[in-house]
Coordinates of C-alpha atoms in Angstrom, one line a residue:
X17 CA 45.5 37.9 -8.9
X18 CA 45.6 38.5 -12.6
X19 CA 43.0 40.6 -13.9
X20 CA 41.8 38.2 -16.4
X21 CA 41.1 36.0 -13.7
X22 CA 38.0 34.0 -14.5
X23 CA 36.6 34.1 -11.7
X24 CA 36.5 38.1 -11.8
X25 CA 35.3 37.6 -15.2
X26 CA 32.3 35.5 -14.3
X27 CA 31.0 37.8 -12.0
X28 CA 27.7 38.7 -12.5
X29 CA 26.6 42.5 -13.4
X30 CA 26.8 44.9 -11.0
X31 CA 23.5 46.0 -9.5
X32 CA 21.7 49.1 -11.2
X33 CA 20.4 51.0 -8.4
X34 CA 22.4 52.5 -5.7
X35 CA 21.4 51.5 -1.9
X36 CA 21.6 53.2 1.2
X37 CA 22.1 51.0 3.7
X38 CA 21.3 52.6 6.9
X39 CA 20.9 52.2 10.7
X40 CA 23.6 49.5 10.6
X41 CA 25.6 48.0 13.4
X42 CA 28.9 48.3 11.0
X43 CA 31.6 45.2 11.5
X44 CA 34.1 46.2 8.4
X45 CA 35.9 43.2 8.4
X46 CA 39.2 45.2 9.7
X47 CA 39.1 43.9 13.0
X48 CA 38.1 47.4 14.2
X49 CA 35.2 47.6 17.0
X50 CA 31.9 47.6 15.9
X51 CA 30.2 51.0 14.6
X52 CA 27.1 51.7 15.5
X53 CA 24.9 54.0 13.6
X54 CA 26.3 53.6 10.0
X55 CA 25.3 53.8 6.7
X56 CA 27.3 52.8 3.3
X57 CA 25.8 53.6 0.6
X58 CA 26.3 50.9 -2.4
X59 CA 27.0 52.0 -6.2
X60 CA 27.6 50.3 -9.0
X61 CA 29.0 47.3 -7.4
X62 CA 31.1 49.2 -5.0
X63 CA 31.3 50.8 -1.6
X64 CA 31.1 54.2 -2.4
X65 CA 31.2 56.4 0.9
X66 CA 30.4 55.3 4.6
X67 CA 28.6 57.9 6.8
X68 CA 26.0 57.9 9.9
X69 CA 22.5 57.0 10.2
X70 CA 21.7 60.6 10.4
X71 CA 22.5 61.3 6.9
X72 CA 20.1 61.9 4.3
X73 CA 20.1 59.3 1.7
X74 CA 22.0 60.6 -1.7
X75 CA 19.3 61.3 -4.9
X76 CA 18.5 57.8 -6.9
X77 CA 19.4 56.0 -3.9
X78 CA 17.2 52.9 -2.9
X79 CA 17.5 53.3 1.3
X80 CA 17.5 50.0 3.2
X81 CA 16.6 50.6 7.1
X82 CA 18.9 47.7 8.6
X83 CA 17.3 48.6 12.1
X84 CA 20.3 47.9 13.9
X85 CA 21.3 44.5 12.5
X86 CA 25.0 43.6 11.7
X87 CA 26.2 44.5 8.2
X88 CA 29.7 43.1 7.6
X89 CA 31.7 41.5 4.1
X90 CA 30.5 38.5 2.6
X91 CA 31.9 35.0 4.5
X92 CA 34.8 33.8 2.0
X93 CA 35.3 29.9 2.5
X94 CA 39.4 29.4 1.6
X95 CA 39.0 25.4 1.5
X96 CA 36.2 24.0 0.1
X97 CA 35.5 20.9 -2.0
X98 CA 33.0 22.0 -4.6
X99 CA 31.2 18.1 -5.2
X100 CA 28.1 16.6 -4.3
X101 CA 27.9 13.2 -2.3
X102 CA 25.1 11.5 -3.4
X103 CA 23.6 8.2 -2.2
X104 CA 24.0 4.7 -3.9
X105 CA 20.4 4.3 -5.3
X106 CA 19.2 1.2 -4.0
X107 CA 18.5 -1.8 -5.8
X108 CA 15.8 -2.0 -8.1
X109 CA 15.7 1.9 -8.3
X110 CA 16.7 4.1 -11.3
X111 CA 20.3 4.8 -11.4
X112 CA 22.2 7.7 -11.0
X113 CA 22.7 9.9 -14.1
X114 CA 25.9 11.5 -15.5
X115 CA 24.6 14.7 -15.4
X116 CA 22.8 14.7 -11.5
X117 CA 25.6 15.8 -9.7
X118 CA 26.1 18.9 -11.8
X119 CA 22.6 20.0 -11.1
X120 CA 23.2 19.2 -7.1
X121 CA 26.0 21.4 -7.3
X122 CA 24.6 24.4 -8.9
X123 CA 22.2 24.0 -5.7
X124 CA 24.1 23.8 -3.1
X125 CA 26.5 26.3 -4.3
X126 CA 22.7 28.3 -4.7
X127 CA 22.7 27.3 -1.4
X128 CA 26.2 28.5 0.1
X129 CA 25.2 32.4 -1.2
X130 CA 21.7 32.0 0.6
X131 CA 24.2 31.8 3.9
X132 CA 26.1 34.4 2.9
X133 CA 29.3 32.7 1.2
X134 CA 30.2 35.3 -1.2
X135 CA 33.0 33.6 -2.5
X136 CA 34.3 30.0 -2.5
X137 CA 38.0 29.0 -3.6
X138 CA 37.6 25.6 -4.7
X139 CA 40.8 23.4 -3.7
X140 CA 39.5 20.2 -5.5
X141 CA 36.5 18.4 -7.3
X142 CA 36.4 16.0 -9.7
X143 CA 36.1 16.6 -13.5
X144 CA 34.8 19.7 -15.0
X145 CA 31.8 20.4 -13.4
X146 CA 33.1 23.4 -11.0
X147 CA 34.2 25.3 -14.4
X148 CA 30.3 24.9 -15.8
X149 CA 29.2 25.7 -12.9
X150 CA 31.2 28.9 -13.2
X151 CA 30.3 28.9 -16.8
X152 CA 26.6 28.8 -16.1
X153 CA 26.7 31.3 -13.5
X154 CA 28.6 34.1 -16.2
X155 CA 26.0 33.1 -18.5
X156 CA 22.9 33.8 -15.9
X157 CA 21.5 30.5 -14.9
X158 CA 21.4 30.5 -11.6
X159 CA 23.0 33.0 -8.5
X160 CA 26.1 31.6 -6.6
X161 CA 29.3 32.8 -4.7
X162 CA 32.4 34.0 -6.7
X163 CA 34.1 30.7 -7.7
X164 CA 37.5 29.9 -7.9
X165 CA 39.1 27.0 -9.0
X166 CA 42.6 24.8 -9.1
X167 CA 41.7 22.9 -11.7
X168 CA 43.4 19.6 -10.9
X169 CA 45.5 19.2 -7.9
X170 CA 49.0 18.7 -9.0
X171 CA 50.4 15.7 -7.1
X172 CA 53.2 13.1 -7.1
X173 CA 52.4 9.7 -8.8
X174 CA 50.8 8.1 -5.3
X175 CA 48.3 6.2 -3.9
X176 CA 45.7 9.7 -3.7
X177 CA 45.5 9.5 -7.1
X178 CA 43.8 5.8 -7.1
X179 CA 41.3 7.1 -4.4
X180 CA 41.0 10.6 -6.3
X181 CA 40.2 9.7 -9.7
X182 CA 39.9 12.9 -11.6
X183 CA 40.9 15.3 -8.8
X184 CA 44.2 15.1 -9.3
X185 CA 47.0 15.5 -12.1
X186 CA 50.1 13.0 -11.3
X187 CA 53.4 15.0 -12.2
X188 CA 56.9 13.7 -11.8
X189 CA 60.0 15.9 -12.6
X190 CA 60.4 19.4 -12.6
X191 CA 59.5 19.7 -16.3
X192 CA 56.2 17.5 -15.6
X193 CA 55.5 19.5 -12.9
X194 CA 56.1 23.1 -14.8
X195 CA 53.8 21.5 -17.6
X196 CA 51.0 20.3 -15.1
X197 CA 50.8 24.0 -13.8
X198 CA 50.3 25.2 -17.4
X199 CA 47.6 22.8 -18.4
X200 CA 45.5 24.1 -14.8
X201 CA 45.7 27.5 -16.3
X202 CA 44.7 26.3 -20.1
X203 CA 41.5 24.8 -18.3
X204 CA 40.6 28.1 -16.8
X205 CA 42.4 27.5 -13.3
X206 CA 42.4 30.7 -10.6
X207 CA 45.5 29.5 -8.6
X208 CA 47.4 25.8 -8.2
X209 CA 47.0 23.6 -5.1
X210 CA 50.3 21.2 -4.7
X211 CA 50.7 18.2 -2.2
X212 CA 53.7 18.7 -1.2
X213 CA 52.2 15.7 1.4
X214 CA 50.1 12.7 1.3
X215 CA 46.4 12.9 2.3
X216 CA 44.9 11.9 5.8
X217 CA 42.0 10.1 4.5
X218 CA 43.6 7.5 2.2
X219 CA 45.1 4.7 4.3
X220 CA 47.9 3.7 1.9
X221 CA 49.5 7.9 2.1
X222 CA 52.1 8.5 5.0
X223 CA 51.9 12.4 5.1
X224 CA 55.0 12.3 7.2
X225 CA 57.5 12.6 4.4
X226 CA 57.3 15.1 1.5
X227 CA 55.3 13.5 -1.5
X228 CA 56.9 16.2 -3.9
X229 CA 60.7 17.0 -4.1
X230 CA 62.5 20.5 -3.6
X231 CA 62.7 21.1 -7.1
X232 CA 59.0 19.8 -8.2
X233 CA 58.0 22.0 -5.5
X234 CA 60.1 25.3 -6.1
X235 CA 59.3 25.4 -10.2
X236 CA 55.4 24.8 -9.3
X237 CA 55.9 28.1 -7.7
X238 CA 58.4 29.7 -9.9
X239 CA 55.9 29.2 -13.0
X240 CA 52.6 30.0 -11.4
X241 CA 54.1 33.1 -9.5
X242 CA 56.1 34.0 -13.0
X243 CA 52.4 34.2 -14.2
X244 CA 50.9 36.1 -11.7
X245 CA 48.6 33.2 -10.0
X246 CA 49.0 32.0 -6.5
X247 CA 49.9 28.3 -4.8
X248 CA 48.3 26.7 -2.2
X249 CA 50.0 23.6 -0.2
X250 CA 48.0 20.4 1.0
X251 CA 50.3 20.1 4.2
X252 CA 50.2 18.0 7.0
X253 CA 53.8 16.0 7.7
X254 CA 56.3 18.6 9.3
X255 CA 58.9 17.7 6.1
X256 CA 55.4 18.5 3.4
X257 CA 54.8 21.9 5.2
X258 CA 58.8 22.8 5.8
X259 CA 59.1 22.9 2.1
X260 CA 56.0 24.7 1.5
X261 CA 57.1 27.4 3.7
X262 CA 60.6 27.5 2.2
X263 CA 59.5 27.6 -1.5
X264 CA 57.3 30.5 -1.0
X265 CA 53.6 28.8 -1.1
X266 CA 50.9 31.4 -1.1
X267 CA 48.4 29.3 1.6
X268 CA 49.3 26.3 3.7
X269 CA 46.3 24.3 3.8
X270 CA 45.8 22.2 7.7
X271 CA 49.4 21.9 8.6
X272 CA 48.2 20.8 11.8
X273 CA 51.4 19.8 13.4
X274 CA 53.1 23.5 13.3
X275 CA 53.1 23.8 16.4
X276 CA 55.4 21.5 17.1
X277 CA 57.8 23.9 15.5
X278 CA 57.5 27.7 16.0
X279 CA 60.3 28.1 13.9
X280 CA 58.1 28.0 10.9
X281 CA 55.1 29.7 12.7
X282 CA 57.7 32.6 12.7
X283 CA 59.0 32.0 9.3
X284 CA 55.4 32.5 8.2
X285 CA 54.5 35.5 9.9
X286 CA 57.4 37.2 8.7
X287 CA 56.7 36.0 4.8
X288 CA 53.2 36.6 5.0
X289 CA 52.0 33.1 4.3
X290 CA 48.6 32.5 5.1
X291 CA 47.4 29.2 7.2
X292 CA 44.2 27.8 6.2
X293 CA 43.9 25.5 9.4
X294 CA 40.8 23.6 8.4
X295 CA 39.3 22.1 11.4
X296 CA 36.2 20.4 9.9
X297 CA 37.5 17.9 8.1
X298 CA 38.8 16.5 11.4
X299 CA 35.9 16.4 13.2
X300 CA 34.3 14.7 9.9
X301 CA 36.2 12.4 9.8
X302 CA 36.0 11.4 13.7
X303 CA 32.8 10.9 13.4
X304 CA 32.4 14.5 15.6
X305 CA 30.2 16.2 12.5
X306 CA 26.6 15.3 14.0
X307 CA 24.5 17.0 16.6
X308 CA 25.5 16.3 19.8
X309 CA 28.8 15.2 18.0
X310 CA 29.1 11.7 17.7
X311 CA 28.1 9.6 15.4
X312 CA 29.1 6.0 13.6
X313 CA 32.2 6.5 12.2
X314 CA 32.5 5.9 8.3
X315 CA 36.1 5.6 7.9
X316 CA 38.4 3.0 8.7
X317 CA 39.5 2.9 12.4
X318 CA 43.1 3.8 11.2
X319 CA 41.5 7.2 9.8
X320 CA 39.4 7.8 12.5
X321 CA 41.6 7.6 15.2
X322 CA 44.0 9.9 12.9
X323 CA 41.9 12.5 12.9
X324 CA 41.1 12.3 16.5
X325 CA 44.5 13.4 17.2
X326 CA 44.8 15.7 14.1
X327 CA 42.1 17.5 15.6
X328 CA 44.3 17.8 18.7
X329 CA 47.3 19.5 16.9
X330 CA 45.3 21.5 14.9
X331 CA 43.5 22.9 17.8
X332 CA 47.3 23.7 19.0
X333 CA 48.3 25.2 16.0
X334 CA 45.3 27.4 16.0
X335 CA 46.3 29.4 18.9
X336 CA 50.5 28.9 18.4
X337 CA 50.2 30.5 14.4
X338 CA 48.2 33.1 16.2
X339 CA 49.9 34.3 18.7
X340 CA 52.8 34.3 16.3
X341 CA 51.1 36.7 14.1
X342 CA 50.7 34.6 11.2
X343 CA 47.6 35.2 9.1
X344 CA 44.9 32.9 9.3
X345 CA 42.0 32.3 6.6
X346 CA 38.6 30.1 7.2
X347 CA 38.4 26.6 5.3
X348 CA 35.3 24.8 6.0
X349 CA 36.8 21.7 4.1
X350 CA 34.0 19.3 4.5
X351 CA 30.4 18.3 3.2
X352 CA 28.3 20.0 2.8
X353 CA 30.1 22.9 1.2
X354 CA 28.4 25.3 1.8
X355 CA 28.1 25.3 5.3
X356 CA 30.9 27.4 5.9
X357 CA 29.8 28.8 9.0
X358 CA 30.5 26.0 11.2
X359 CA 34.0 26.6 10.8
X360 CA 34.0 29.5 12.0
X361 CA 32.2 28.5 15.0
X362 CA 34.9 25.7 15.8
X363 CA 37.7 28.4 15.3
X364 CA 36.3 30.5 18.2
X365 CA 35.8 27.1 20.2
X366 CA 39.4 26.1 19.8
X367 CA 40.5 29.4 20.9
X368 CA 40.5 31.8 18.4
X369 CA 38.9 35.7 19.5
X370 CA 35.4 35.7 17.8
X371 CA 36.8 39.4 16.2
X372 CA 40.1 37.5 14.4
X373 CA 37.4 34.9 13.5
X374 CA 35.9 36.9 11.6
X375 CA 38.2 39.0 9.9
X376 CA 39.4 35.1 8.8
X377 CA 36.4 34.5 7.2
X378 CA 36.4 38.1 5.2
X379 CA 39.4 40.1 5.0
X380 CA 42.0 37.1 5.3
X381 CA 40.2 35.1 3.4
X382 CA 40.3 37.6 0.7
X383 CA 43.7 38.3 0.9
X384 CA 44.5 34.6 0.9
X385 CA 42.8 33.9 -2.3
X386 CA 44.8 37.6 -3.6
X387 CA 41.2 39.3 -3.8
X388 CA 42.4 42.6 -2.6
X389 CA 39.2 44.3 -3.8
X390 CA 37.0 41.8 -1.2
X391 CA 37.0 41.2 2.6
X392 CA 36.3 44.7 3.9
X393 CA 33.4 47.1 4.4
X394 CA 35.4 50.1 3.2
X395 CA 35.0 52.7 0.1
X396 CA 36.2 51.4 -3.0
X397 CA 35.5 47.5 -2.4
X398 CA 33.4 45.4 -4.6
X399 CA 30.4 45.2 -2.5
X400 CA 29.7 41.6 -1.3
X401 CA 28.0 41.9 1.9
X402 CA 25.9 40.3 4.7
X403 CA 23.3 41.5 6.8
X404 CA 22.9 39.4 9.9
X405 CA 20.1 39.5 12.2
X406 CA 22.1 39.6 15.6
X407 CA 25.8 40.1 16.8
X408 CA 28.5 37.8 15.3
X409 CA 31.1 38.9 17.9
X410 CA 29.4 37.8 21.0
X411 CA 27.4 34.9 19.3
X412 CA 29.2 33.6 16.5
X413 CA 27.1 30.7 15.3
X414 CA 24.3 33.1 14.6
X415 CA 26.2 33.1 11.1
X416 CA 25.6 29.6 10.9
X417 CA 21.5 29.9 11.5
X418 CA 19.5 30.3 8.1
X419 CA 17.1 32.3 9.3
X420 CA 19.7 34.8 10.7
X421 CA 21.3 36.0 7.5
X422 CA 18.8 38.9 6.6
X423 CA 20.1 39.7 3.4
X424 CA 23.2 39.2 1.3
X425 CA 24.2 41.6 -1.3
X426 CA 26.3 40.7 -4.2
X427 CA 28.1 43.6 -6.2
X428 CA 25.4 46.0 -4.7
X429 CA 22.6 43.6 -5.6
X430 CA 20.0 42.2 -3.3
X431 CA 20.1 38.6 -4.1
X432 CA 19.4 36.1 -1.4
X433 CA 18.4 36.5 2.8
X434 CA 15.4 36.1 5.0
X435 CA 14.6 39.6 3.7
X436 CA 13.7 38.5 0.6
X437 CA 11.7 35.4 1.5
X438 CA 9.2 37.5 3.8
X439 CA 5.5 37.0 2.9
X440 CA 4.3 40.0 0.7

């Protein structure tokens, strides 16, 4: 990631006081067993040492008794959709107001930091209002995760674009394409996203065959690579994700049906390319999202009974990519964003081990997005980090429970968590 990437430079300040946070039940992100007994101590914005519990706190330091509750990184959400969905007023009522969605935004995104999202790579909104958010956030207005963004996903003329007004940016050609990538950075982009398929969720898209060509695809990557920013692939058809893996793509985003061919599970492993499996969106769109998981479907029966058996293959794909040793990173991927969490619980229900869970949602997820300085408990990190009131490994949807996320520091700052709420 470049260093003048703007999501590093909207971060806020680092806090000013060191902490000592002590008597923790350490999970570093690694993978490693838990440590009981820790203490880090936090300053100016960064992991500076990790000792024992035992240890007297250094002078200036602000000492936090965690009293045995899990400290671990901050959750990093690879696939989110920063937007708000809001109701059609009804009639007779005032209507909705250009400006209203912005605001909902900044909330939930408020919102996704109270939970302990850290950091959010946004793979897709509509117009600008991800990059004032961002904006707005540098400038002080409100607390949120780090932010990236892909500006406009670069796409084939196709039907997507009719049903995505103003998420996408229609290239055809190589030279279209190179110039598309450009105009993402001009707007202030972090990485480019590329369908290099159609989408499950528009009727009229086949995501069976490629969308893009060889050469759309290879100078997408050429140029933003040659400029030091990363590519992520919306992949679903076999013939879409076999040419993201060839050209190089950073993150392959669902490619649910991999498993049907372990030659590019391998392929992936050995390159390093990252699978952002995305097992949410599935169930949304089946109609599986509610308590007790069913609900009346919203999509057309075509969809629905698509993502019925997408869920399927990407439940098989979860555990093939992973036992082929290819790295996986957490991607919520559905509404609301910020409830990251429940991804995380579906991973460990579809087979993934709650520990490589985990380090998905932190150091993967870090390393997917090319944050190198994130993701880990470890000296010399930024310090985004989440206190959780209870054990993650053996009862992973204790993430996704509010009331459960104690505190969650942001570059050594104390900015959100239960903690904080307590009545004086």
């Amino acid at each position: 990631m470049p260093a003048r990437a703007p999501a590093l430079l909207a971060a806020p300040a680092a806090g000013a006081t060191p902490l000592w946070l002590t008597n923790a039940r350490l999970l570093d992100g690694t993978g490693a067993a838990p440590r009981a007994g820790a203490a880090v101590l936090v300053r100016d914005g960064r992991i500076a040492a990790i000792g024992g519990a035992g240890e007297q706190p250094p002078l200036g330091a602000s000492t936090v008794d965690l009293e045995g509750r899990t400290l671990m990184p901050g959750l990093i959400d690879a696939h989110a959709h920063v937007l708000a969905k809001l109701p059609a007023p009804a009639e007779g009522t005032e209507p909705l107001l250009p400006g209203t969605a912005a605001h909902v935004v900044a909330g939930y995104l408020r919102e996704a930091l109270r939970r302990g999202v850290t950091t959010l790579r946004d793979v897709g909104s509509y117009g600008a209002t991800v990059v004032e958010a961002r904006q707005a956030m540098r400038l002080g207005a409100f607390r949120g995760p780090r932010l990236l963004t892909c500006g406009r996903i670069i796409s084939a003329t196709s039907p997507g674009g009719r049903f995505f007004d103003g998420m996408y940016r229609e290239a055809d050609g190589a030279d279209d394409v190179r110039r598309a990538v450009r105009e993402q950075l001009r707007g202030g982009a972090d990485f480019v996203k590329l369908m290099t398929t159609g989408a499950r969720t528009v009727e009229l898209e086949d995501p069976d065959p490629a969308q893009m060509t060889p050469a759309e695809v290879a100078t997408a990557v050429e140029e933003a690579h040659r400029l030091g920013y990363r590519v992520a692939a919306h992949a679903e058809g076999l013939a879409g994700t076999e040419l993201a893996v060839a050209a190089g793509i950073d993150t392959i985003e669902h490619g649910m049906y991999l498993n049907q061919r372990p030659d590019l599970l391998e392929r992936m492993a050995e390159q390093g390319q990252v699978l952002v499996p995305t097992l949410s969106c599935f169930y949304g769109v089946a109609g599986l999202d509610e308590p007790g998981g069913h609900a009346p479907p919203t999509w057309s029966a075509l969809l629905v009974d698509l993502a019925k058996h997408n869920l399927e293959q990407a439940g098989h794909t979860l555990t093939a990519a992973h036992a082929a040793g290819v790295p996986i990173a957490l991607g919520h991927d559905w509404n609301p964003f910020y409830n990251s969490a429940r991804e995380l619980e579906r991973m460990v229900a579809h087979g993934l081990p709650a520990r490589d869970a985990l380090v998905a949602a932190t150091a993967t997820g870090a390393a997917a997005l090319g944050l190198d300085e994130l993701g880990t408990v470890e000296p010399g990190k930024l310090a985004d980090l989440l206190v959780v009131d209870g054990d993650p490994l053996s009862d992973p949807g204790v993430l996704g429970r509010r009331e459960r996320i104690w505190l969650v520091i942001q570059l050594g700052e104390a900015v959100a968590g239960s903690a904080l709420e307590a009545a004086p």
